[in-house]
């Protein structure tokens, strides 16, 4: 490959903030990571790329500058770090494009079976979250939409019950209006207008709350270690969506109460009270729906809360506390790959001299960060491609295991003898040792790594197992046991290095200033890319569970409160409507305990039906979120038991006052009442 074109295109925002929007910036030379680039253009205003990432500058993929993609990565068949985009020709569907990709993938699999036999090519519409990002975020967003929808359902059911109760109190009014000549259509329109006004006020309040919460969301986006382009503005689409939801919800909520009120019988309702059986039944239906949705919300929130609690007790396999991770990219400093071991070792010695640091190790990958590393195919000697071993890798220093507290079960850790030119050494996890050599001592065994295609035998290298490390959590805290292999950094150097700093016991002083000073003393052009505690990496993997637990929990408590209010309203209204009946029962000899049981039984029946329906729905919902749970079953008995106990407590609280009122009814006054 010839000399690459080192050109750059600036984003409009970067052009404005760093070059004051000067037109003569085109053709100007700038320096990136110590290499010179020529500015050839500026992007349009508002455009920062096709994904959620928000870069400041675009450069060609083949710049081959410091910190950029290398030619080795671009040519490597096992590297899958790049996303390819294409614009389809007019009239070509995604399905047709997928068929062409399938044929191409089949050709690749025939030509390179060791690499492509288990992989394919997938064509999907362009997205701001391409690849695994969309697969990870979409279910979580779906969960949040589902939780919010359930709360909206509870609120609508509660409001519908209130509208029914209000309509019951206006029975005579509706009958008078009909007697004076009003049509039933006019009554429905009047009642629906009243409901729409209530929802319009709620929509305005929701927009105010949404405007306030976007500030908090922007603050959350700001703490992400990479720049993100997320549009949180309240534009016309937000207003239109809110208005549409409010209109649909008002129609769904108010139509049935309005129709019930418009069905008034003039002669009967002019003489009746508000205890029409059909209205009572309809209110009970609404409170049953509230309780069902409420139970689903509380179960989901309880499962996530239990999963988070369990996460704190799941052993990572190493000591997460007291370790800070400082990331350095040697490519930015212009260091060649073969200088990596010497440079990383010298930096580690400088970091170890910082006050409060007990030990320093380094590695390519950070455990629990969600990512993985592959260094090519792996197999036992004498086996074919179909028997290759699928495993994640890490490239580590000899001090890595002691620094993070990862035990070596058998053999030894890496040492000063594991250097370039010496036989390749490897440390395998207990899981990999058990799968590769069941019942046998793996120390001294060998593995082959490289390109196993015919004619590429010269790329194959032999790794000798010198130790067995304890099984640990590698990508995230909720994963199951997985095979893993470590190789020595001195024999497989990389230019991105993560330094692990173990704090001395009792040390609480911030380490970042000392780390920056040590790097500046070593090379002022070598920046600290990121630095954060190892616990932060573990916590970051639990962000979906934390958000889901907080959102579902807070909204679940709100739904429980609304359901309790609805149950109280239905019970109190029933007691008020049945005052004569209660008086008759007491006049015929019923005692107060009997009256209390009557009221409580009516409420308990509604709660029982709602709970039964809610349990069925909760079981289905828990299966949908099972992939986000770990350490507990989607049918966790503690969560379901606590939820039912909470509903039972709400039932007792909501029915206590109406039952007490019923028990204190004076039979004489009740029988004389009109």
XYZ file of C-alpha atoms in Angstrom:
674
model
C 0.000 0.000 0.000
C 1.325 3.418 -0.917
C 1.445 6.507 1.245
C -2.088 6.998 2.611
C -3.967 10.238 2.178
C -4.071 11.878 5.596
C -7.028 14.186 5.176
C -9.670 15.209 7.708
C -13.243 16.500 7.709
C -14.360 18.569 10.699
C -17.826 18.505 12.194
C -19.670 21.797 12.022
C -19.704 22.115 15.828
C -15.954 21.477 16.103
C -15.284 23.949 13.294
C -17.273 26.625 15.127
C -15.809 25.959 18.583
C -12.129 25.544 17.626
C -11.759 27.532 14.382
C -14.408 30.259 14.880
C -16.153 29.176 11.687
C -13.341 30.475 9.468
C -13.737 29.522 5.819
C -9.979 29.389 5.271
C -9.735 26.325 7.516
C -10.016 24.191 4.359
C -6.491 23.311 3.262
C -5.056 23.986 6.699
C -2.859 21.375 8.385
C -3.741 20.078 11.863
C -1.973 17.595 14.117
C -3.722 14.465 15.426
C -1.820 12.196 17.830
C 1.429 13.604 16.523
C 0.595 13.069 12.822
C -0.275 15.858 10.386
C -3.610 15.894 8.527
C -4.997 18.292 5.962
C -8.515 19.667 6.502
C -10.457 19.064 3.283
C -13.969 19.939 4.415
C -16.521 20.736 7.129
C -19.664 18.697 7.758
C -23.146 20.239 7.618
C -24.660 21.829 10.691
C -26.343 19.335 13.019
C -24.705 16.266 11.482
C -22.281 14.299 13.655
C -22.391 10.913 11.972
C -24.840 8.089 11.419
C -24.627 6.586 14.930
C -25.111 7.818 18.498
C -21.359 8.453 18.758
C -20.463 12.112 18.328
C -16.969 12.504 16.819
C -15.325 15.852 16.219
C -13.250 14.839 13.185
C -13.533 12.200 10.466
C -10.401 10.710 8.866
C -9.973 8.005 6.215
C -9.963 4.438 7.504
C -6.626 3.873 5.777
C -4.801 6.805 7.363
C -2.585 4.377 9.304
C -1.692 7.184 11.672
C -0.939 6.827 15.352
C -3.981 5.627 17.287
C -5.797 4.688 14.052
C -6.705 1.314 12.567
C -3.646 -0.621 11.408
C -3.158 -2.414 8.109
C -2.876 -5.678 10.041
C -6.335 -5.159 11.516
C -7.863 -4.313 8.154
C -6.387 -7.431 6.542
C -7.107 -9.787 9.449
C -9.984 -12.170 8.746
C -10.809 -12.692 12.399
C -11.159 -8.970 13.110
C -14.798 -7.924 13.326
C -14.449 -4.407 14.682
C -15.724 -2.608 11.598
C -19.283 -1.909 10.463
C -19.929 -1.621 6.739
C -22.698 0.506 5.286
C -24.146 0.513 1.798
C -26.894 2.321 -0.056
C -29.198 -0.024 -1.966
C -29.982 0.646 -5.584
C -33.519 1.882 -6.324
C -35.986 -1.005 -6.235
C -33.665 -3.388 -4.352
C -35.101 -4.651 -1.060
C -33.231 -5.594 2.084
C -34.272 -9.206 1.465
C -32.629 -9.213 -1.957
C -29.477 -7.695 -0.471
C -29.501 -10.392 2.215
C -29.726 -13.109 -0.461
C -26.623 -11.718 -2.161
C -24.799 -11.571 1.170
C -25.788 -15.174 1.936
C -24.260 -16.322 -1.341
C -21.105 -14.328 -0.664
C -20.879 -15.714 2.902
C -21.246 -19.259 1.544
C -18.332 -18.660 -0.812
C -16.236 -17.360 2.082
C -17.139 -20.372 4.226
C -16.057 -22.769 1.467
C -12.793 -20.934 0.923
C -11.998 -20.293 4.607
C -13.984 -22.827 6.667
C -11.870 -22.372 9.788
C -12.884 -18.696 10.022
C -16.306 -18.338 8.425
C -18.067 -21.649 8.937
C -19.868 -20.370 12.039
C -20.293 -16.774 10.914
C -22.516 -15.065 8.402
C -23.348 -11.660 6.994
C -26.530 -9.845 7.966
C -28.174 -6.929 6.177
C -30.295 -4.689 8.394
C -31.715 -1.195 7.863
C -29.436 1.624 8.988
C -29.779 2.484 12.658
C -28.286 4.911 15.158
C -27.485 1.786 17.203
C -25.937 -0.659 14.725
C -24.911 -4.223 15.407
C -24.988 -5.551 18.947
C -25.862 -2.104 20.332
C -29.378 -2.266 18.932
C -29.840 -5.845 20.100
C -28.807 -4.744 23.585
C -30.727 -1.465 23.862
C -33.941 -2.287 21.982
C -35.248 -4.862 24.516
C -34.432 -2.484 27.362
C -36.300 0.388 25.711
C -39.175 -1.992 25.029
C -39.239 -2.849 28.725
C -39.392 0.831 29.691
C -42.196 1.456 27.195
C -44.061 -1.558 28.576
C -43.690 -0.358 32.165
C -44.843 3.138 31.234
C -47.780 1.687 29.304
C -48.870 -0.344 32.323
C -48.818 2.766 34.518
C -50.881 4.593 31.901
C -53.322 1.670 31.929
C -53.590 1.815 35.726
C -54.146 5.565 35.622
C -56.802 5.302 32.913
C -58.596 2.520 34.773
C -58.512 4.563 37.976
C -59.852 7.638 36.217
C -62.528 5.571 34.478
C -63.681 4.305 37.875
C -63.845 7.872 39.175
C -65.807 8.952 36.124
C -68.257 6.110 36.690
C -68.660 7.120 40.321
C -69.174 10.745 39.277
C -71.654 9.703 36.620
C -73.541 7.651 39.194
C -73.932 10.754 41.312
C -75.290 12.624 38.289
C -77.932 10.041 37.398
C -80.824 12.340 38.124
C -79.081 15.207 36.259
C -78.735 13.054 33.134
C -82.374 11.950 33.439
C -83.526 15.579 33.745
C -81.480 16.588 30.682
C -83.057 13.758 28.690
C -86.516 14.745 29.934
C -85.906 18.337 28.798
C -85.084 17.167 25.266
C -81.338 16.571 25.196
C -80.251 13.703 22.952
C -78.082 10.858 24.167
C -75.449 11.877 21.607
C -75.333 15.355 23.157
C -74.800 13.845 26.612
C -71.971 11.640 25.360
C -70.297 14.617 23.657
C -70.592 16.705 26.819
C -69.105 14.016 29.051
C -66.308 13.239 26.568
C -65.446 16.954 26.383
C -65.106 17.035 30.161
C -62.813 13.997 30.056
C -60.734 15.464 27.246
C -60.162 18.637 29.256
C -58.870 16.552 32.175
C -56.410 14.719 29.898
C -55.351 17.972 28.220
C -54.373 19.362 31.615
C -52.516 16.121 32.352
C -50.686 16.308 29.013
C -49.517 19.855 29.743
C -48.267 18.758 33.149
C -46.499 15.789 31.523
C -44.722 18.102 29.066
C -43.520 20.269 31.952
C -42.210 17.214 33.784
C -40.612 15.966 30.563
C -38.903 19.302 30.012
C -37.528 19.137 33.568
C -36.313 15.523 33.308
C -34.455 16.065 30.023
C -31.951 18.138 31.981
C -31.255 15.173 34.240
C -30.932 12.886 31.207
C -28.418 15.245 29.591
C -26.365 15.074 32.773
C -26.408 11.267 32.578
C -25.256 11.355 28.950
C -22.386 13.607 30.019
C -20.872 11.016 32.367
C -20.533 8.377 29.618
C -16.821 8.026 28.795
C -17.411 8.480 25.049
C -19.156 11.459 23.399
C -22.725 10.664 22.424
C -25.093 12.424 20.053
C -28.533 12.079 21.637
C -31.274 14.520 20.694
C -33.322 15.261 23.828
C -35.005 18.409 22.553
C -38.744 18.901 23.032
C -39.698 19.426 19.388
C -43.039 19.182 17.578
C -42.816 15.373 17.447
C -42.822 15.185 21.234
C -45.828 17.511 21.427
C -47.658 15.572 18.714
C -46.969 12.228 20.373
C -48.106 13.551 23.761
C -51.272 15.026 22.253
C -52.055 11.784 20.427
C -51.541 9.674 23.550
C -53.699 12.052 25.594
C -56.479 11.995 22.991
C -56.499 8.216 22.646
C -56.326 7.717 26.414
C -59.199 10.167 26.990
C -61.341 8.368 24.418
C -60.590 4.939 25.871
C -61.108 6.143 29.449
C -64.159 8.346 29.053
C -66.198 6.602 26.378
C -67.607 3.768 28.492
C -68.611 5.985 31.462
C -70.180 8.441 29.003
C -72.149 5.690 27.284
C -73.271 4.316 30.644
C -74.526 7.749 31.691
C -76.276 8.358 28.365
C -78.232 5.108 28.746
C -80.203 6.610 31.628
C -83.892 5.689 31.904
C -85.820 8.875 32.564
C -88.593 7.440 34.750
C -86.425 4.986 36.703
C -83.362 7.190 37.235
C -85.397 10.169 38.394
C -86.369 8.000 41.367
C -83.192 5.915 41.806
C -79.981 6.307 43.793
C -76.505 5.762 42.474
C -76.332 2.068 43.236
C -77.146 0.736 39.776
C -75.726 -2.813 39.634
C -74.314 -2.274 36.149
C -72.279 0.714 37.356
C -71.055 -1.222 40.369
C -69.930 -4.106 38.172
C -68.189 -1.797 35.734
C -66.263 -0.072 38.536
C -65.195 -3.477 39.829
C -63.961 -4.394 36.353
C -61.798 -1.269 36.264
C -60.328 -1.844 39.718
C -59.582 -5.445 38.743
C -57.650 -4.196 35.685
C -55.763 -1.740 37.921
C -54.742 -4.434 40.361
C -53.623 -6.779 37.569
C -51.374 -4.177 35.938
C -50.121 -3.080 39.349
C -49.102 -6.627 40.258
C -47.154 -7.000 36.997
C -45.236 -3.787 37.665
C -44.371 -4.721 41.226
C -43.252 -8.221 40.231
C -40.967 -6.854 37.495
C -39.532 -4.232 39.848
C -39.061 -6.855 42.553
C -37.258 -9.217 40.187
C -34.809 -6.514 39.104
C -34.266 -5.403 42.697
C -33.590 -9.004 43.709
C -31.229 -9.425 40.740
C -29.289 -6.329 41.788
C -29.111 -7.592 45.333
C -27.903 -10.944 44.086
C -25.274 -9.244 41.896
C -23.611 -7.945 45.037
C -23.218 -11.493 46.355
C -22.069 -13.132 43.107
C -18.299 -13.654 43.381
C -16.390 -12.184 40.452
C -13.525 -14.600 41.044
C -11.176 -11.742 41.933
C -11.110 -8.706 44.220
C -12.898 -5.828 42.505
C -12.620 -3.338 45.374
C -9.605 -1.097 45.786
C -8.428 -1.261 42.170
C -8.214 1.721 39.803
C -7.884 1.220 36.035
C -5.873 3.717 33.964
C -6.034 3.329 30.175
C -3.131 4.407 27.965
C -2.814 4.108 24.174
C 0.837 3.752 23.228
C -0.049 4.379 19.593
C -0.904 7.986 20.453
C 2.629 8.386 21.755
C 4.010 6.988 18.505
C 5.501 3.851 20.055
C 5.982 0.856 17.786
C 4.341 -2.405 18.746
C 7.615 -4.146 19.540
C 8.448 -1.445 22.093
C 5.242 -2.153 24.013
C 6.703 -4.472 26.692
C 9.576 -2.110 27.573
C 7.369 1.004 27.568
C 4.533 -0.613 29.536
C 6.984 -1.979 32.094
C 8.595 1.423 32.633
C 5.195 3.116 32.973
C 4.126 0.460 35.491
C 7.215 1.134 37.601
C 6.430 4.852 37.599
C 2.815 4.195 38.623
C 3.928 1.828 41.404
C 5.917 4.709 42.940
C 2.770 6.810 43.469
C 1.971 7.176 47.192
C -0.953 4.961 48.147
C -0.337 2.390 45.381
C 0.544 -1.086 46.605
C 0.896 -3.014 43.349
C 0.526 -2.428 39.585
C -0.291 -4.882 36.798
C -1.482 -4.336 33.251
C -3.534 -6.073 30.576
C -5.207 -5.473 27.242
C -8.784 -6.119 28.422
C -10.561 -4.947 31.563
C -12.639 -7.667 33.255
C -16.370 -6.926 33.531
C -16.149 -4.209 30.863
C -18.474 -6.097 28.513
C -15.905 -6.594 25.752
C -13.861 -9.537 24.592
C -10.599 -10.201 22.796
C -9.848 -12.820 20.159
C -6.354 -13.760 19.014
C -7.294 -16.245 16.341
C -8.390 -19.846 16.225
C -7.324 -22.227 19.005
C -7.194 -26.025 19.016
C -5.524 -29.010 20.626
C -2.715 -30.522 18.524
C -3.917 -33.243 16.187
C -7.531 -32.034 16.008
C -9.356 -30.641 13.005
C -10.978 -27.238 12.439
C -14.349 -28.582 13.576
C -12.863 -29.238 17.029
C -11.468 -25.747 17.585
C -11.861 -24.236 21.033
C -14.046 -21.137 21.381
C -12.695 -18.891 24.117
C -12.007 -15.302 25.080
C -8.423 -14.091 25.532
C -6.543 -11.536 27.530
C -2.953 -10.334 27.279
C -1.577 -9.673 30.775
C 1.575 -8.835 32.680
C 3.076 -11.167 35.312
C 1.743 -8.911 38.097
C -1.827 -8.862 36.751
C -3.115 -11.869 38.720
C -1.743 -10.717 42.072
C -2.930 -7.141 41.493
C -6.597 -8.045 41.001
C -6.448 -11.003 43.363
C -7.130 -13.730 40.787
C -5.793 -17.019 42.229
C -3.533 -19.371 40.283
C -4.859 -22.842 41.113
C -2.085 -24.906 39.536
C 1.295 -24.186 38.021
C 2.604 -20.634 37.989
C 1.843 -17.118 36.853
C 3.864 -15.499 34.071
C 7.382 -14.450 34.995
C 10.496 -12.833 33.551
C 11.224 -15.890 31.399
C 8.058 -15.424 29.328
C 9.485 -12.907 26.887
C 9.682 -12.445 23.138
C 11.628 -15.275 21.522
C 10.895 -17.726 24.354
C 8.323 -20.524 23.923
C 4.781 -19.076 24.063
C 3.286 -19.555 27.533
C -0.409 -19.651 28.373
C -2.514 -19.718 31.514
C -5.955 -21.280 31.107
C -9.053 -21.025 33.261
C -10.312 -24.004 35.248
C -13.236 -24.291 32.852
C -10.999 -24.473 29.775
C -8.692 -26.986 31.472
C -11.634 -29.213 32.386
C -13.077 -29.077 28.850
C -9.780 -29.596 27.007
C -8.172 -32.175 29.296
C -10.900 -33.690 31.488
C -9.429 -35.497 34.490
C -5.854 -34.774 33.393
C -3.195 -32.360 34.586
C -3.100 -29.491 32.041
C 0.329 -28.178 33.089
C 2.761 -28.774 30.234
C -0.015 -29.460 27.713
C 0.059 -27.557 24.441
C -2.449 -25.703 22.301
C -2.137 -24.469 18.729
C -3.093 -20.969 17.649
C -3.106 -19.462 14.184
C -4.498 -19.878 10.691
C -5.287 -23.568 10.150
C -6.052 -23.330 6.432
C -3.958 -25.458 4.076
C -0.803 -23.653 3.059
C -0.803 -21.394 6.127
C 0.994 -23.766 8.452
C 3.751 -21.223 9.039
C 1.286 -19.015 10.959
C 0.588 -21.714 13.546
C 2.285 -21.272 16.888
C 2.334 -23.532 19.929
C 1.242 -22.380 23.373
C 2.394 -24.301 26.440
C 0.151 -24.248 29.489
C 2.150 -23.092 32.510
C -0.718 -22.381 34.900
C -4.412 -22.720 35.639
C -6.248 -19.625 36.898
C -9.451 -19.711 38.905
C -12.671 -19.261 36.949
C -13.846 -15.666 36.998
C -16.402 -13.357 35.459
C -14.844 -11.979 32.323
C -17.308 -9.903 30.325
C -19.957 -9.117 32.954
C -20.988 -10.200 36.415
C -24.050 -12.132 35.278
C -22.397 -14.504 32.815
C -22.034 -18.221 33.410
C -18.768 -20.175 33.555
C -16.822 -19.776 30.321
C -13.422 -20.971 29.025
C -10.697 -18.349 29.051
C -6.999 -18.128 28.177
C -4.294 -15.644 29.152
C -1.031 -15.014 27.303
C 1.956 -12.954 28.399
C 2.050 -9.288 27.355
C 5.772 -9.555 26.638
C 5.036 -12.240 24.031
C 1.836 -10.716 22.569
C 2.144 -6.931 23.048
C -0.650 -4.491 22.253
C -0.579 -0.732 22.113
C -3.721 -0.198 24.165
C -2.783 -0.959 27.761
C -4.941 -0.889 30.887
C -2.931 -0.417 34.079
C -4.471 -1.847 37.263
C -3.445 0.035 40.411
C -4.118 -1.752 43.710
C -4.553 0.748 46.526
C -2.651 0.272 49.744
C -4.800 -0.588 52.741
C -6.239 2.584 54.246
C -5.378 4.755 51.234
C -8.212 7.097 50.202
C -6.367 9.892 48.353
C -7.236 10.324 44.651
C -4.753 8.545 42.403
C -5.513 10.312 39.120
C -3.261 13.353 39.714
C -0.348 11.047 40.493
C -1.074 8.940 37.399
C -1.110 12.013 35.158
C 2.105 13.264 36.703
C 3.801 9.884 36.202
C 2.742 9.750 32.543
C 3.885 13.328 31.945
C 7.234 12.539 33.534
C 7.610 9.547 31.231
C 6.346 11.200 28.034
C 4.452 14.487 27.927
C 2.836 13.453 24.626
C 1.335 10.268 26.117
C -2.091 11.162 27.570
C -4.240 9.321 30.075
C -7.220 8.143 28.013
C -9.554 7.181 30.871
C -9.298 6.328 34.554
C -11.980 4.878 36.806
C -12.376 2.260 39.549
C -12.731 -1.370 38.548
C -16.038 -1.335 40.430
C -17.320 1.204 37.891
C -16.865 -1.339 35.089
C -18.844 -3.891 37.078
C -21.561 -1.337 37.854
C -21.780 -0.215 34.228
C -22.876 -3.710 33.214
C -25.750 -3.402 35.688
C -27.060 -0.082 34.331
C -30.059 -1.667 32.534
C -31.042 -3.550 35.678
C -30.661 -0.449 37.853
C -32.706 1.728 35.518
C -35.369 -0.928 35.105
C -35.594 -1.499 38.853
C -35.828 2.217 39.629
C -38.346 3.001 36.883
C -40.499 -0.080 37.436
C -40.208 0.298 41.212
C -41.201 3.974 41.357
C -43.989 3.559 38.830
C -45.064 0.323 40.512
C -45.440 2.127 43.852
C -47.409 4.848 42.088
C -49.620 2.201 40.499
C -50.067 0.499 43.873
C -51.126 3.814 45.402
C -53.602 4.422 42.592
C -54.952 0.897 42.886
C -55.364 1.358 46.635
C -57.219 4.610 46.066
C -59.422 2.959 43.475
C -60.170 0.027 45.775
C -61.009 2.416 48.603
C -63.295 4.408 46.316
C -65.155 1.331 45.090
C -65.538 -0.050 48.616
C -66.617 3.268 50.134
C -69.103 3.873 47.326
C -70.519 0.388 47.717
C -70.974 0.908 51.455
C -72.693 4.250 50.877
C -74.937 2.716 48.219
C -75.902 -0.245 50.401
C -76.680 1.717 53.563
C -80.337 0.581 53.556
C -79.348 -3.026 52.935
C -76.855 -2.893 55.799
C -79.478 -1.329 58.048
C -81.937 -4.106 57.209
C -79.311 -6.785 57.906
C -78.478 -5.245 61.277
C -82.180 -4.850 62.138
C -82.644 -8.553 61.424
C -79.846 -9.491 63.829
C -76.572 -9.193 61.945
C -73.752 -8.064 64.205
C -70.931 -5.676 63.324
C -68.454 -8.510 62.594
C -70.839 -9.905 59.996
C -71.154 -6.499 58.312
C -67.366 -6.054 58.299
C -66.902 -9.491 56.732
C -69.492 -8.580 54.072
C -67.587 -5.428 53.091
C -64.156 -7.052 53.245
C -65.325 -10.070 51.248
C -66.601 -7.847 48.454
C -63.222 -6.080 48.257
C -61.258 -9.318 48.649
C -63.130 -10.871 45.762
C -62.106 -8.033 43.465
C -58.502 -8.234 44.712
C -58.469 -12.014 44.286
C -59.631 -11.864 40.678
C -57.204 -9.041 39.876
C -54.350 -10.901 41.560
C -55.058 -14.114 39.658
C -55.051 -12.293 36.319
C -51.997 -10.261 37.325
C -50.052 -13.361 38.350
C -50.611 -14.932 34.944
C -49.487 -11.731 33.209
C -46.527 -11.353 35.584
C -45.297 -14.860 34.792
C -45.311 -13.997 31.091
C -43.612 -10.643 31.686
C -40.918 -12.221 33.849
C -40.030 -14.611 31.035
C -39.583 -11.660 28.671
C -37.028 -10.036 30.994
C -35.321 -13.284 32.013
C -32.171 -12.404 30.040
C -31.687 -9.304 32.213
C -31.950 -11.315 35.425
C -29.157 -13.329 36.939
C -28.822 -15.205 40.154
C -32.589 -15.576 40.529
C -35.375 -17.382 38.719
C -38.022 -15.438 36.751
C -40.471 -17.260 39.048
C -38.672 -16.164 42.219
C -41.021 -17.133 45.096
C -39.762 -14.338 47.373
C -40.651 -11.664 44.820
C -44.103 -13.095 44.123
C -44.780 -13.665 47.820
C -43.758 -10.107 48.752
C -45.948 -8.712 45.966
C -49.006 -10.623 47.141
C -48.292 -9.524 50.705
C -48.164 -5.890 49.548
C -51.518 -6.283 47.778
C -53.001 -7.890 50.883
C -51.771 -4.959 52.988
C -53.248 -2.459 50.536
C -56.542 -4.350 50.646
C -56.667 -4.152 54.432
C -55.784 -0.443 54.448
C -58.227 0.446 51.646
C -61.158 -1.430 53.191
C -60.578 -0.625 56.867
C -62.340 2.766 56.918
C -65.331 1.768 54.720
C -65.782 -1.415 56.782
C -65.697 0.628 60.002
C -68.334 2.986 58.607
C -70.516 0.071 57.616
C -70.200 -1.441 61.082
C -71.366 1.810 62.703
C -74.513 2.238 60.575
C -77.588 3.053 62.713
C -80.362 0.681 61.534
C -83.143 3.169 62.420
C -81.589 6.041 60.465
C -80.793 3.749 57.539
C -84.380 2.497 57.320
C -85.824 6.024 57.559
C -83.457 7.438 54.947
C -84.944 8.332 51.595
